[in-house]
Amino acid sequence: SPANVEKALRLFSQLLHNKMFLLTFIHTLEAQRSFSMRDRGNVASLLMAALQGRMEYATVVLKQLLADLIEKNLENRNHPKLLLRR
């Protein structure tokens, strides 16, 4: 029913405003082999639209994701030029 859908979307919105959930959600999606670059772009666009009212929070999350990417790159000892290739 429409009331249940609205409630579910409201609850999902609350989850998106939980930093730990959002980071885990993004890392889980990225870990899937079938998650293509197009899918990543679509999810990123939708997340930024959902977080448009809280850009400071979105910036904090993006900084954390970038820090995680840098740490992962250092652990794998990849060349620094390959860090932001994708």
N, CA, C and O atoms as a Maestro MAE file, in Angstrom:
{
 s_m_m2io_version
 :::
 2.0.0
}

f_m_ct {
 s_m_title
 :::
 protein
 m_atom[344] {
  # First column is atom index #
  i_m_mmod_type
  r_m_x_coord
  r_m_y_coord
  r_m_z_coord
  i_m_residue_number
  s_m_chain_name
  s_m_pdb_residue_name
  s_m_pdb_atom_name
  i_m_atomic_number
  :::
  1 25 0.841 -1.184 0.000 1 A "SER " " N  " 7
  2 3 0.000 0.000 0.000 1 A "SER " " CA " 6
  3 2 0.885 1.247 0.000 1 A "SER " " C  " 6
  4 15 2.032 1.194 0.443 1 A "SER " " O  " 8
  5 25 0.365 2.348 -0.487 2 A "PRO " " N  " 7
  6 3 1.162 3.584 -0.547 2 A "PRO " " CA " 6
  7 2 1.670 4.046 0.823 2 A "PRO " " C  " 6
  8 15 2.759 4.612 0.915 2 A "PRO " " O  " 8
  9 25 0.910 3.814 1.865 3 A "ALA " " N  " 7
  10 3 1.345 4.221 3.201 3 A "ALA " " CA " 6
  11 2 2.576 3.428 3.633 3 A "ALA " " C  " 6
  12 15 3.488 3.980 4.248 3 A "ALA " " O  " 8
  13 25 2.602 2.140 3.314 4 A "ASN " " N  " 7
  14 3 3.763 1.306 3.656 4 A "ASN " " CA " 6
  15 2 4.994 1.709 2.859 4 A "ASN " " C  " 6
  16 15 6.107 1.713 3.384 4 A "ASN " " O  " 8
  17 25 4.792 2.045 1.598 5 A "VAL " " N  " 7
  18 3 5.914 2.473 0.757 5 A "VAL " " CA " 6
  19 2 6.488 3.780 1.295 5 A "VAL " " C  " 6
  20 15 7.706 3.942 1.373 5 A "VAL " " O  " 8
  21 25 5.622 4.702 1.663 6 A "GLU " " N  " 7
  22 3 6.086 5.982 2.198 6 A "GLU " " CA " 6
  23 2 6.851 5.784 3.512 6 A "GLU " " C  " 6
  24 15 7.875 6.428 3.742 6 A "GLU " " O  " 8
  25 25 6.356 4.907 4.355 7 A "LYS " " N  " 7
  26 3 7.030 4.631 5.621 7 A "LYS " " CA " 6
  27 2 8.389 3.982 5.364 7 A "LYS " " C  " 6
  28 15 9.377 4.336 6.007 7 A "LYS " " O  " 8
  29 25 8.444 3.031 4.423 8 A "ALA " " N  " 7
  30 3 9.700 2.358 4.097 8 A "ALA " " CA " 6
  31 2 10.720 3.348 3.553 8 A "ALA " " C  " 6
  32 15 11.895 3.280 3.913 8 A "ALA " " O  " 8
  33 25 10.294 4.261 2.698 9 A "LEU " " N  " 7
  34 3 11.207 5.271 2.156 9 A "LEU " " CA " 6
  35 2 11.700 6.213 3.251 9 A "LEU " " C  " 6
  36 15 12.864 6.614 3.243 9 A "LEU " " O  " 8
  37 25 10.841 6.563 4.177 10 A "ARG " " N  " 7
  38 3 11.241 7.421 5.285 10 A "ARG " " CA " 6
  39 2 12.289 6.709 6.158 10 A "ARG " " C  " 6
  40 15 13.274 7.318 6.573 10 A "ARG " " O  " 8
  41 25 12.064 5.414 6.431 11 A "LEU " " N  " 7
  42 3 13.018 4.643 7.226 11 A "LEU " " CA " 6
  43 2 14.353 4.481 6.494 11 A "LEU " " C  " 6
  44 15 15.414 4.560 7.113 11 A "LEU " " O  " 8
  45 25 14.300 4.254 5.177 12 A "PHE " " N  " 7
  46 3 15.525 4.142 4.394 12 A "PHE " " CA " 6
  47 2 16.282 5.470 4.391 12 A "PHE " " C  " 6
  48 15 17.512 5.486 4.436 12 A "PHE " " O  " 8
  49 25 15.554 6.573 4.338 13 A "SER " " N  " 7
  50 3 16.184 7.886 4.398 13 A "SER " " CA " 6
  51 2 16.908 8.070 5.726 13 A "SER " " C  " 6
  52 15 17.998 8.640 5.768 13 A "SER " " O  " 8
  53 25 16.309 7.593 6.800 14 A "GLN " " N  " 7
  54 3 16.969 7.676 8.105 14 A "GLN " " CA " 6
  55 2 18.249 6.844 8.111 14 A "GLN " " C  " 6
  56 15 19.260 7.258 8.679 14 A "GLN " " O  " 8
  57 25 18.204 5.680 7.484 15 A "LEU " " N  " 7
  58 3 19.404 4.844 7.407 15 A "LEU " " CA " 6
  59 2 20.507 5.532 6.599 15 A "LEU " " C  " 6
  60 15 21.684 5.438 6.946 15 A "LEU " " O  " 8
  61 25 20.126 6.216 5.532 16 A "LEU " " N  " 7
  62 3 21.122 6.912 4.713 16 A "LEU " " CA " 6
  63 2 21.810 8.027 5.492 16 A "LEU " " C  " 6
  64 15 22.925 8.425 5.155 16 A "LEU " " O  " 8
  65 25 21.157 8.524 6.519 17 A "HIS " " N  " 7
  66 3 21.747 9.581 7.336 17 A "HIS " " CA " 6
  67 2 22.547 9.016 8.506 17 A "HIS " " C  " 6
  68 15 22.971 9.754 9.396 17 A "HIS " " O  " 8
  69 25 22.748 7.707 8.493 18 A "ASN " " N  " 7
  70 3 23.619 7.041 9.466 18 A "ASN " " CA " 6
  71 2 24.926 6.745 8.738 18 A "ASN " " C  " 6
  72 15 24.960 5.933 7.814 18 A "ASN " " O  " 8
  73 25 25.995 7.404 9.158 19 A "LYS " " N  " 7
  74 3 27.275 7.314 8.443 19 A "LYS " " CA " 6
  75 2 27.780 5.883 8.331 19 A "LYS " " C  " 6
  76 15 28.235 5.469 7.265 19 A "LYS " " O  " 8
  77 25 27.704 5.123 9.421 20 A "MET " " N  " 7
  78 3 28.213 3.751 9.398 20 A "MET " " CA " 6
  79 2 27.415 2.888 8.420 20 A "MET " " C  " 6
  80 15 27.992 2.087 7.685 20 A "MET " " O  " 8
  81 25 26.091 3.049 8.410 21 A "PHE " " N  " 7
  82 3 25.272 2.294 7.464 21 A "PHE " " CA " 6
  83 2 25.628 2.660 6.027 21 A "PHE " " C  " 6
  84 15 25.811 1.782 5.184 21 A "PHE " " O  " 8
  85 25 25.724 3.952 5.754 22 A "LEU " " N  " 7
  86 3 25.986 4.399 4.386 22 A "LEU " " CA " 6
  87 2 27.335 3.903 3.878 22 A "LEU " " C  " 6
  88 15 27.447 3.456 2.737 22 A "LEU " " O  " 8
  89 25 28.352 3.979 4.719 23 A "LEU " " N  " 7
  90 3 29.673 3.484 4.308 23 A "LEU " " CA " 6
  91 2 29.642 1.980 4.064 23 A "LEU " " C  " 6
  92 15 30.216 1.497 3.089 23 A "LEU " " O  " 8
  93 25 28.978 1.241 4.942 24 A "THR " " N  " 7
  94 3 28.867 -0.211 4.769 24 A "THR " " CA " 6
  95 2 28.069 -0.546 3.515 24 A "THR " " C  " 6
  96 15 28.426 -1.463 2.775 24 A "THR " " O  " 8
  97 25 27.000 0.190 3.277 25 A "PHE " " N  " 7
  98 3 26.162 0.003 2.088 25 A "PHE " " CA " 6
  99 2 26.986 0.193 0.810 25 A "PHE " " C  " 6
  100 15 26.909 -0.622 -0.109 25 A "PHE " " O  " 8
  101 25 27.766 1.262 0.758 26 A "ILE " " N  " 7
  102 3 28.571 1.557 -0.433 26 A "ILE " " CA " 6
  103 2 29.671 0.515 -0.618 26 A "ILE " " C  " 6
  104 15 29.896 0.045 -1.734 26 A "ILE " " O  " 8
  105 25 30.352 0.153 0.455 27 A "HIS " " N  " 7
  106 3 31.413 -0.859 0.352 27 A "HIS " " CA " 6
  107 2 30.840 -2.216 -0.074 27 A "HIS " " C  " 6
  108 15 31.473 -2.949 -0.834 27 A "HIS " " O  " 8
  109 25 29.665 -2.540 0.408 28 A "THR " " N  " 7
  110 3 29.024 -3.806 0.028 28 A "THR " " CA " 6
  111 2 28.673 -3.806 -1.453 28 A "THR " " C  " 6
  112 15 28.892 -4.802 -2.142 28 A "THR " " O  " 8
  113 25 28.133 -2.706 -1.943 29 A "LEU " " N  " 7
  114 3 27.811 -2.619 -3.371 29 A "LEU " " CA " 6
  115 2 29.071 -2.727 -4.223 29 A "LEU " " C  " 6
  116 15 29.074 -3.419 -5.241 29 A "LEU " " O  " 8
  117 25 30.128 -2.054 -3.818 30 A "GLU " " N  " 7
  118 3 31.368 -2.069 -4.593 30 A "GLU " " CA " 6
  119 2 32.031 -3.442 -4.592 30 A "GLU " " C  " 6
  120 15 32.781 -3.767 -5.513 30 A "GLU " " O  " 8
  121 25 31.767 -4.245 -3.576 31 A "ALA " " N  " 7
  122 3 32.385 -5.568 -3.486 31 A "ALA " " CA " 6
  123 2 31.754 -6.566 -4.443 31 A "ALA " " C  " 6
  124 15 32.333 -7.621 -4.705 31 A "ALA " " O  " 8
  125 25 30.579 -6.249 -4.967 32 A "GLN " " N  " 7
  126 3 29.903 -7.168 -5.888 32 A "GLN " " CA " 6
  127 2 30.531 -7.091 -7.270 32 A "GLN " " C  " 6
  128 15 30.751 -6.002 -7.800 32 A "GLN " " O  " 8
  129 25 30.814 -8.237 -7.845 33 A "ARG " " N  " 7
  130 3 31.426 -8.286 -9.185 33 A "ARG " " CA " 6
  131 2 30.485 -7.742 -10.263 33 A "ARG " " C  " 6
  132 15 30.938 -7.167 -11.253 33 A "ARG " " O  " 8
  133 25 29.183 -7.923 -10.071 34 A "SER " " N  " 7
  134 3 28.214 -7.526 -11.093 34 A "SER " " CA " 6
  135 2 27.863 -6.036 -11.024 34 A "SER " " C  " 6
  136 15 27.039 -5.564 -11.808 34 A "SER " " O  " 8
  137 25 28.469 -5.299 -10.107 35 A "PHE " " N  " 7
  138 3 28.192 -3.875 -9.932 35 A "PHE " " CA " 6
  139 2 29.073 -3.090 -10.898 35 A "PHE " " C  " 6
  140 15 30.252 -2.863 -10.629 35 A "PHE " " O  " 8
  141 25 28.493 -2.676 -12.024 36 A "SER " " N  " 7
  142 3 29.268 -2.046 -13.097 36 A "SER " " CA " 6
  143 2 29.534 -0.569 -12.811 36 A "SER " " C  " 6
  144 15 28.997 0.002 -11.862 36 A "SER " " O  " 8
  145 25 30.367 0.031 -13.645 37 A "MET " " N  " 7
  146 3 30.670 1.451 -13.519 37 A "MET " " CA " 6
  147 2 29.412 2.289 -13.733 37 A "MET " " C  " 6
  148 15 29.236 3.321 -13.084 37 A "MET " " O  " 8
  149 25 28.558 1.860 -14.619 38 A "ARG " " N  " 7
  150 3 27.298 2.579 -14.846 38 A "ARG " " CA " 6
  151 2 26.428 2.521 -13.594 38 A "ARG " " C  " 6
  152 15 25.811 3.514 -13.206 38 A "ARG " " O  " 8
  153 25 26.386 1.340 -12.966 39 A "ASP " " N  " 7
  154 3 25.629 1.187 -11.722 39 A "ASP " " CA " 6
  155 2 26.192 2.094 -10.633 39 A "ASP " " C  " 6
  156 15 25.441 2.718 -9.884 39 A "ASP " " O  " 8
  157 25 27.506 2.161 -10.553 40 A "ARG " " N  " 7
  158 3 28.148 3.024 -9.547 40 A "ARG " " CA " 6
  159 2 27.752 4.487 -9.761 40 A "ARG " " C  " 6
  160 15 27.431 5.202 -8.812 40 A "ARG " " O  " 8
  161 25 27.780 4.905 -10.991 41 A "GLY " " N  " 7
  162 3 27.395 6.286 -11.305 41 A "GLY " " CA " 6
  163 2 25.940 6.563 -10.971 41 A "GLY " " C  " 6
  164 15 25.609 7.621 -10.436 41 A "GLY " " O  " 8
  165 25 25.076 5.613 -11.286 42 A "ASN " " N  " 7
  166 3 23.651 5.789 -10.984 42 A "ASN " " CA " 6
  167 2 23.405 5.859 -9.478 42 A "ASN " " C  " 6
  168 15 22.661 6.720 -9.008 42 A "ASN " " O  " 8
  169 25 24.027 4.958 -8.728 43 A "VAL " " N  " 7
  170 3 23.850 4.964 -7.272 43 A "VAL " " CA " 6
  171 2 24.422 6.246 -6.677 43 A "VAL " " C  " 6
  172 15 23.811 6.846 -5.793 43 A "VAL " " O  " 8
  173 25 25.585 6.667 -7.154 44 A "ALA " " N  " 7
  174 3 26.191 7.902 -6.649 44 A "ALA " " CA " 6
  175 2 25.284 9.101 -6.914 44 A "ALA " " C  " 6
  176 15 25.125 9.961 -6.048 44 A "ALA " " O  " 8
  177 25 24.695 9.162 -8.092 45 A "SER " " N  " 7
  178 3 23.789 10.267 -8.426 45 A "SER " " CA " 6
  179 2 22.565 10.261 -7.522 45 A "SER " " C  " 6
  180 15 22.151 11.307 -7.021 45 A "SER " " O  " 8
  181 25 21.993 9.093 -7.315 46 A "LEU " " N  " 7
  182 3 20.802 8.994 -6.461 46 A "LEU " " CA " 6
  183 2 21.131 9.343 -5.007 46 A "LEU " " C  " 6
  184 15 20.352 10.016 -4.332 46 A "LEU " " O  " 8
  185 25 22.284 8.882 -4.532 47 A "LEU " " N  " 7
  186 3 22.676 9.205 -3.159 47 A "LEU " " CA " 6
  187 2 22.902 10.706 -2.994 47 A "LEU " " C  " 6
  188 15 22.474 11.287 -1.997 47 A "LEU " " O  " 8
  189 25 23.554 11.328 -3.942 48 A "MET " " N  " 7
  190 3 23.790 12.762 -3.832 48 A "MET " " CA " 6
  191 2 22.479 13.542 -3.906 48 A "MET " " C  " 6
  192 15 22.330 14.563 -3.235 48 A "MET " " O  " 8
  193 25 21.537 13.075 -4.707 49 A "ALA " " N  " 7
  194 3 20.225 13.725 -4.744 49 A "ALA " " CA " 6
  195 2 19.507 13.560 -3.408 49 A "ALA " " C  " 6
  196 15 18.854 14.488 -2.931 49 A "ALA " " O  " 8
  197 25 19.629 12.377 -2.802 50 A "ALA " " N  " 7
  198 3 18.981 12.124 -1.520 50 A "ALA " " CA " 6
  199 2 19.627 12.933 -0.399 50 A "ALA " " C  " 6
  200 15 18.955 13.309 0.562 50 A "ALA " " O  " 8
  201 25 20.919 13.199 -0.516 51 A "LEU " " N  " 7
  202 3 21.644 13.922 0.528 51 A "LEU " " CA " 6
  203 2 21.839 15.397 0.205 51 A "LEU " " C  " 6
  204 15 22.625 16.078 0.863 51 A "LEU " " O  " 8
  205 25 21.146 15.883 -0.781 52 A "GLN " " N  " 7
  206 3 21.325 17.256 -1.237 52 A "GLN " " CA " 6
  207 2 21.083 18.276 -0.121 52 A "GLN " " C  " 6
  208 15 21.718 19.331 -0.103 52 A "GLN " " O  " 8
  209 25 20.194 17.981 0.786 53 A "GLY " " N  " 7
  210 3 19.906 18.899 1.875 53 A "GLY " " CA " 6
  211 2 20.963 18.884 2.966 53 A "GLY " " C  " 6
  212 15 20.969 19.761 3.830 53 A "GLY " " O  " 8
  213 25 21.850 17.910 2.941 54 A "ARG " " N  " 7
  214 3 22.898 17.791 3.973 54 A "ARG " " CA " 6
  215 2 24.253 17.609 3.303 54 A "ARG " " C  " 6
  216 15 24.877 16.553 3.412 54 A "ARG " " O  " 8
  217 25 24.694 18.640 2.616 55 A "MET " " N  " 7
  218 3 25.938 18.552 1.862 55 A "MET " " CA " 6
  219 2 27.163 18.407 2.764 55 A "MET " " C  " 6
  220 15 28.150 17.797 2.352 55 A "MET " " O  " 8
  221 25 27.128 18.948 3.979 56 A "GLU " " N  " 7
  222 3 28.257 18.767 4.888 56 A "GLU " " CA " 6
  223 2 28.424 17.292 5.225 56 A "GLU " " C  " 6
  224 15 29.542 16.776 5.247 56 A "GLU " " O  " 8
  225 25 27.322 16.623 5.485 57 A "TYR " " N  " 7
  226 3 27.341 15.188 5.778 57 A "TYR " " CA " 6
  227 2 27.839 14.411 4.561 57 A "TYR " " C  " 6
  228 15 28.660 13.503 4.695 57 A "TYR " " O  " 8
  229 25 27.342 14.768 3.372 58 A "ALA " " N  " 7
  230 3 27.770 14.095 2.149 58 A "ALA " " CA " 6
  231 2 29.275 14.272 1.932 58 A "ALA " " C  " 6
  232 15 29.952 13.345 1.487 58 A "ALA " " O  " 8
  233 25 29.795 15.451 2.244 59 A "THR " " N  " 7
  234 3 31.224 15.720 2.102 59 A "THR " " CA " 6
  235 2 32.040 14.866 3.067 59 A "THR " " C  " 6
  236 15 33.090 14.342 2.698 59 A "THR " " O  " 8
  237 25 31.561 14.725 4.300 60 A "VAL " " N  " 7
  238 3 32.247 13.887 5.289 60 A "VAL " " CA " 6
  239 2 32.294 12.437 4.804 60 A "VAL " " C  " 6
  240 15 33.322 11.771 4.927 60 A "VAL " " O  " 8
  241 25 31.188 11.957 4.258 61 A "VAL " " N  " 7
  242 3 31.130 10.578 3.755 61 A "VAL " " CA " 6
  243 2 32.081 10.415 2.573 61 A "VAL " " C  " 6
  244 15 32.800 9.419 2.496 61 A "VAL " " O  " 8
  245 25 32.095 11.373 1.655 62 A "LEU " " N  " 7
  246 3 32.993 11.292 0.495 62 A "LEU " " CA " 6
  247 2 34.460 11.317 0.923 62 A "LEU " " C  " 6
  248 15 35.287 10.604 0.355 62 A "LEU " " O  " 8
  249 25 34.781 12.134 1.920 63 A "LYS " " N  " 7
  250 3 36.156 12.176 2.426 63 A "LYS " " CA " 6
  251 2 36.552 10.823 3.023 63 A "LYS " " C  " 6
  252 15 37.676 10.359 2.836 63 A "LYS " " O  " 8
  253 25 35.620 10.196 3.742 64 A "GLN " " N  " 7
  254 3 35.907 8.889 4.325 64 A "GLN " " CA " 6
  255 2 36.093 7.836 3.239 64 A "GLN " " C  " 6
  256 15 36.989 6.998 3.337 64 A "GLN " " O  " 8
  257 25 35.256 7.872 2.206 65 A "LEU " " N  " 7
  258 3 35.398 6.916 1.102 65 A "LEU " " CA " 6
  259 2 36.727 7.109 0.379 65 A "LEU " " C  " 6
  260 15 37.367 6.134 -0.013 65 A "LEU " " O  " 8
  261 25 37.141 8.345 0.204 66 A "LEU " " N  " 7
  262 3 38.425 8.626 -0.435 66 A "LEU " " CA " 6
  263 2 39.581 8.140 0.435 66 A "LEU " " C  " 6
  264 15 40.550 7.578 -0.075 66 A "LEU " " O  " 8
  265 25 39.479 8.356 1.748 67 A "ALA " " N  " 7
  266 3 40.517 7.873 2.665 67 A "ALA " " CA " 6
  267 2 40.594 6.350 2.633 67 A "ALA " " C  " 6
  268 15 41.684 5.780 2.674 67 A "ALA " " O  " 8
  269 25 39.441 5.690 2.560 68 A "ASP " " N  " 7
  270 3 39.419 4.224 2.465 68 A "ASP " " CA " 6
  271 2 40.075 3.750 1.171 68 A "ASP " " C  " 6
  272 15 40.804 2.758 1.164 68 A "ASP " " O  " 8
  273 25 39.812 4.466 0.073 69 A "LEU " " N  " 7
  274 3 40.403 4.106 -1.218 69 A "LEU " " CA " 6
  275 2 41.917 4.271 -1.184 69 A "LEU " " C  " 6
  276 15 42.647 3.426 -1.701 69 A "LEU " " O  " 8
  277 25 42.387 5.351 -0.579 70 A "ILE " " N  " 7
  278 3 43.839 5.587 -0.474 70 A "ILE " " CA " 6
  279 2 44.481 4.495 0.374 70 A "ILE " " C  " 6
  280 15 45.528 3.960 0.010 70 A "ILE " " O  " 8
  281 25 43.861 4.164 1.496 71 A "GLU " " N  " 7
  282 3 44.398 3.118 2.371 71 A "GLU " " CA " 6
  283 2 44.456 1.773 1.655 71 A "GLU " " C  " 6
  284 15 45.441 1.043 1.766 71 A "GLU " " O  " 8
  285 25 43.396 1.451 0.921 72 A "LYS " " N  " 7
  286 3 43.362 0.186 0.175 72 A "LYS " " CA " 6
  287 2 44.461 0.172 -0.894 72 A "LYS " " C  " 6
  288 15 45.099 -0.857 -1.116 72 A "LYS " " O  " 8
  289 25 44.680 1.303 -1.548 73 A "ASN " " N  " 7
  290 3 45.707 1.403 -2.579 73 A "ASN " " CA " 6
  291 2 47.097 1.217 -1.970 73 A "ASN " " C  " 6
  292 15 47.957 0.569 -2.567 73 A "ASN " " O  " 8
  293 25 47.315 1.781 -0.791 74 A "LEU " " N  " 7
  294 3 48.609 1.631 -0.133 74 A "LEU " " CA " 6
  295 2 48.851 0.194 0.312 74 A "LEU " " C  " 6
  296 15 49.975 -0.301 0.237 74 A "LEU " " O  " 8
  297 25 47.797 -0.475 0.775 75 A "GLU " " N  " 7
  298 3 47.926 -1.870 1.196 75 A "GLU " " CA " 6
  299 2 48.288 -2.774 0.028 75 A "GLU " " C  " 6
  300 15 49.071 -3.712 0.175 75 A "GLU " " O  " 8
  301 25 47.710 -2.484 -1.134 76 A "ASN " " N  " 7
  302 3 47.975 -3.304 -2.323 76 A "ASN " " CA " 6
  303 2 49.258 -2.890 -3.035 76 A "ASN " " C  " 6
  304 15 49.675 -3.526 -4.004 76 A "ASN " " O  " 8
  305 25 49.880 -1.818 -2.545 77 A "ARG " " N  " 7
  306 3 51.121 -1.293 -3.116 77 A "ARG " " CA " 6
  307 2 51.004 -0.996 -4.612 77 A "ARG " " C  " 6
  308 15 51.934 -1.229 -5.385 77 A "ARG " " O  " 8
  309 25 49.850 -0.481 -4.993 78 A "ASN " " N  " 7
  310 3 49.641 -0.075 -6.383 78 A "ASN " " CA " 6
  311 2 50.358 1.244 -6.651 78 A "ASN " " C  " 6
  312 15 50.676 1.991 -5.727 78 A "ASN " " O  " 8
  313 25 50.599 1.509 -7.893 79 A "HIS " " N  " 7
  314 3 51.233 2.758 -8.281 79 A "HIS " " CA " 6
  315 2 50.260 3.912 -7.996 79 A "HIS " " C  " 6
  316 15 49.069 3.786 -8.278 79 A "HIS " " O  " 8
  317 25 50.742 5.024 -7.445 80 A "PRO " " N  " 7
  318 3 49.855 6.144 -7.102 80 A "PRO " " CA " 6
  319 2 49.050 6.682 -8.274 80 A "PRO " " C  " 6
  320 15 47.945 7.190 -8.079 80 A "PRO " " O  " 8
  321 25 49.575 6.582 -9.473 81 A "LYS " " N  " 7
  322 3 48.843 7.086 -10.647 81 A "LYS " " CA " 6
  323 2 47.582 6.276 -10.919 81 A "LYS " " C  " 6
  324 15 46.667 6.761 -11.585 81 A "LYS " " O  " 8
  325 25 47.522 5.040 -10.407 82 A "LEU " " N  " 7
  326 3 46.364 4.195 -10.627 82 A "LEU " " CA " 6
  327 2 45.259 4.426 -9.598 82 A "LEU " " C  " 6
  328 15 44.173 3.861 -9.720 82 A "LEU " " O  " 8
  329 25 45.526 5.248 -8.594 83 A "LEU " " N  " 7
  330 3 44.595 5.441 -7.492 83 A "LEU " " CA " 6
  331 2 43.231 5.934 -7.958 83 A "LEU " " C  " 6
  332 15 42.213 5.354 -7.582 83 A "LEU " " O  " 8
  333 25 43.188 6.958 -8.742 84 A "LEU " " N  " 7
  334 3 41.909 7.558 -9.170 84 A "LEU " " CA " 6
  335 2 41.582 7.249 -10.625 84 A "LEU " " C  " 6
  336 15 40.850 7.997 -11.274 84 A "LEU " " O  " 8
  337 25 42.108 6.175 -11.124 85 A "ARG " " N  " 7
  338 3 41.888 5.820 -12.530 85 A "ARG " " CA " 6
  339 2 40.414 5.655 -12.837 85 A "ARG " " C  " 6
  340 15 39.943 6.114 -13.878 85 A "ARG " " O  " 8
  341 25 39.678 5.007 -11.949 86 A "ARG " " N  " 7
  342 3 38.252 4.791 -12.200 86 A "ARG " " CA " 6
  343 2 37.431 5.817 -11.480 86 A "ARG " " C  " 6
  344 15 36.203 5.799 -11.570 86 A "ARG " " O  " 8
  :::
 }
 m_bond[343] {
  # First column is bond index #
  i_m_from
  i_m_to
  i_m_order
  :::
  1 1 2 1
  2 2 3 1
  3 3 4 2
  4 3 5 1
  5 5 6 1
  6 6 7 1
  7 7 8 2
  8 7 9 1
  9 9 10 1
  10 10 11 1
  11 11 12 2
  12 11 13 1
  13 13 14 1
  14 14 15 1
  15 15 16 2
  16 15 17 1
  17 17 18 1
  18 18 19 1
  19 19 20 2
  20 19 21 1
  21 21 22 1
  22 22 23 1
  23 23 24 2
  24 23 25 1
  25 25 26 1
  26 26 27 1
  27 27 28 2
  28 27 29 1
  29 29 30 1
  30 30 31 1
  31 31 32 2
  32 31 33 1
  33 33 34 1
  34 34 35 1
  35 35 36 2
  36 35 37 1
  37 37 38 1
  38 38 39 1
  39 39 40 2
  40 39 41 1
  41 41 42 1
  42 42 43 1
  43 43 44 2
  44 43 45 1
  45 45 46 1
  46 46 47 1
  47 47 48 2
  48 47 49 1
  49 49 50 1
  50 50 51 1
  51 51 52 2
  52 51 53 1
  53 53 54 1
  54 54 55 1
  55 55 56 2
  56 55 57 1
  57 57 58 1
  58 58 59 1
  59 59 60 2
  60 59 61 1
  61 61 62 1
  62 62 63 1
  63 63 64 2
  64 63 65 1
  65 65 66 1
  66 66 67 1
  67 67 68 2
  68 67 69 1
  69 69 70 1
  70 70 71 1
  71 71 72 2
  72 71 73 1
  73 73 74 1
  74 74 75 1
  75 75 76 2
  76 75 77 1
  77 77 78 1
  78 78 79 1
  79 79 80 2
  80 79 81 1
  81 81 82 1
  82 82 83 1
  83 83 84 2
  84 83 85 1
  85 85 86 1
  86 86 87 1
  87 87 88 2
  88 87 89 1
  89 89 90 1
  90 90 91 1
  91 91 92 2
  92 91 93 1
  93 93 94 1
  94 94 95 1
  95 95 96 2
  96 95 97 1
  97 97 98 1
  98 98 99 1
  99 99 100 2
  100 99 101 1
  101 101 102 1
  102 102 103 1
  103 103 104 2
  104 103 105 1
  105 105 106 1
  106 106 107 1
  107 107 108 2
  108 107 109 1
  109 109 110 1
  110 110 111 1
  111 111 112 2
  112 111 113 1
  113 113 114 1
  114 114 115 1
  115 115 116 2
  116 115 117 1
  117 117 118 1
  118 118 119 1
  119 119 120 2
  120 119 121 1
  121 121 122 1
  122 122 123 1
  123 123 124 2
  124 123 125 1
  125 125 126 1
  126 126 127 1
  127 127 128 2
  128 127 129 1
  129 129 130 1
  130 130 131 1
  131 131 132 2
  132 131 133 1
  133 133 134 1
  134 134 135 1
  135 135 136 2
  136 135 137 1
  137 137 138 1
  138 138 139 1
  139 139 140 2
  140 139 141 1
  141 141 142 1
  142 142 143 1
  143 143 144 2
  144 143 145 1
  145 145 146 1
  146 146 147 1
  147 147 148 2
  148 147 149 1
  149 149 150 1
  150 150 151 1
  151 151 152 2
  152 151 153 1
  153 153 154 1
  154 154 155 1
  155 155 156 2
  156 155 157 1
  157 157 158 1
  158 158 159 1
  159 159 160 2
  160 159 161 1
  161 161 162 1
  162 162 163 1
  163 163 164 2
  164 163 165 1
  165 165 166 1
  166 166 167 1
  167 167 168 2
  168 167 169 1
  169 169 170 1
  170 170 171 1
  171 171 172 2
  172 171 173 1
  173 173 174 1
  174 174 175 1
  175 175 176 2
  176 175 177 1
  177 177 178 1
  178 178 179 1
  179 179 180 2
  180 179 181 1
  181 181 182 1
  182 182 183 1
  183 183 184 2
  184 183 185 1
  185 185 186 1
  186 186 187 1
  187 187 188 2
  188 187 189 1
  189 189 190 1
  190 190 191 1
  191 191 192 2
  192 191 193 1
  193 193 194 1
  194 194 195 1
  195 195 196 2
  196 195 197 1
  197 197 198 1
  198 198 199 1
  199 199 200 2
  200 199 201 1
  201 201 202 1
  202 202 203 1
  203 203 204 2
  204 203 205 1
  205 205 206 1
  206 206 207 1
  207 207 208 2
  208 207 209 1
  209 209 210 1
  210 210 211 1
  211 211 212 2
  212 211 213 1
  213 213 214 1
  214 214 215 1
  215 215 216 2
  216 215 217 1
  217 217 218 1
  218 218 219 1
  219 219 220 2
  220 219 221 1
  221 221 222 1
  222 222 223 1
  223 223 224 2
  224 223 225 1
  225 225 226 1
  226 226 227 1
  227 227 228 2
  228 227 229 1
  229 229 230 1
  230 230 231 1
  231 231 232 2
  232 231 233 1
  233 233 234 1
  234 234 235 1
  235 235 236 2
  236 235 237 1
  237 237 238 1
  238 238 239 1
  239 239 240 2
  240 239 241 1
  241 241 242 1
  242 242 243 1
  243 243 244 2
  244 243 245 1
  245 245 246 1
  246 246 247 1
  247 247 248 2
  248 247 249 1
  249 249 250 1
  250 250 251 1
  251 251 252 2
  252 251 253 1
  253 253 254 1
  254 254 255 1
  255 255 256 2
  256 255 257 1
  257 257 258 1
  258 258 259 1
  259 259 260 2
  260 259 261 1
  261 261 262 1
  262 262 263 1
  263 263 264 2
  264 263 265 1
  265 265 266 1
  266 266 267 1
  267 267 268 2
  268 267 269 1
  269 269 270 1
  270 270 271 1
  271 271 272 2
  272 271 273 1
  273 273 274 1
  274 274 275 1
  275 275 276 2
  276 275 277 1
  277 277 278 1
  278 278 279 1
  279 279 280 2
  280 279 281 1
  281 281 282 1
  282 282 283 1
  283 283 284 2
  284 283 285 1
  285 285 286 1
  286 286 287 1
  287 287 288 2
  288 287 289 1
  289 289 290 1
  290 290 291 1
  291 291 292 2
  292 291 293 1
  293 293 294 1
  294 294 295 1
  295 295 296 2
  296 295 297 1
  297 297 298 1
  298 298 299 1
  299 299 300 2
  300 299 301 1
  301 301 302 1
  302 302 303 1
  303 303 304 2
  304 303 305 1
  305 305 306 1
  306 306 307 1
  307 307 308 2
  308 307 309 1
  309 309 310 1
  310 310 311 1
  311 311 312 2
  312 311 313 1
  313 313 314 1
  314 314 315 1
  315 315 316 2
  316 315 317 1
  317 317 318 1
  318 318 319 1
  319 319 320 2
  320 319 321 1
  321 321 322 1
  322 322 323 1
  323 323 324 2
  324 323 325 1
  325 325 326 1
  326 326 327 1
  327 327 328 2
  328 327 329 1
  329 329 330 1
  330 330 331 1
  331 331 332 2
  332 331 333 1
  333 333 334 1
  334 334 335 1
  335 335 336 2
  336 335 337 1
  337 337 338 1
  338 338 339 1
  339 339 340 2
  340 339 341 1
  341 341 342 1
  342 342 343 1
  343 343 344 2
  :::
 }
}
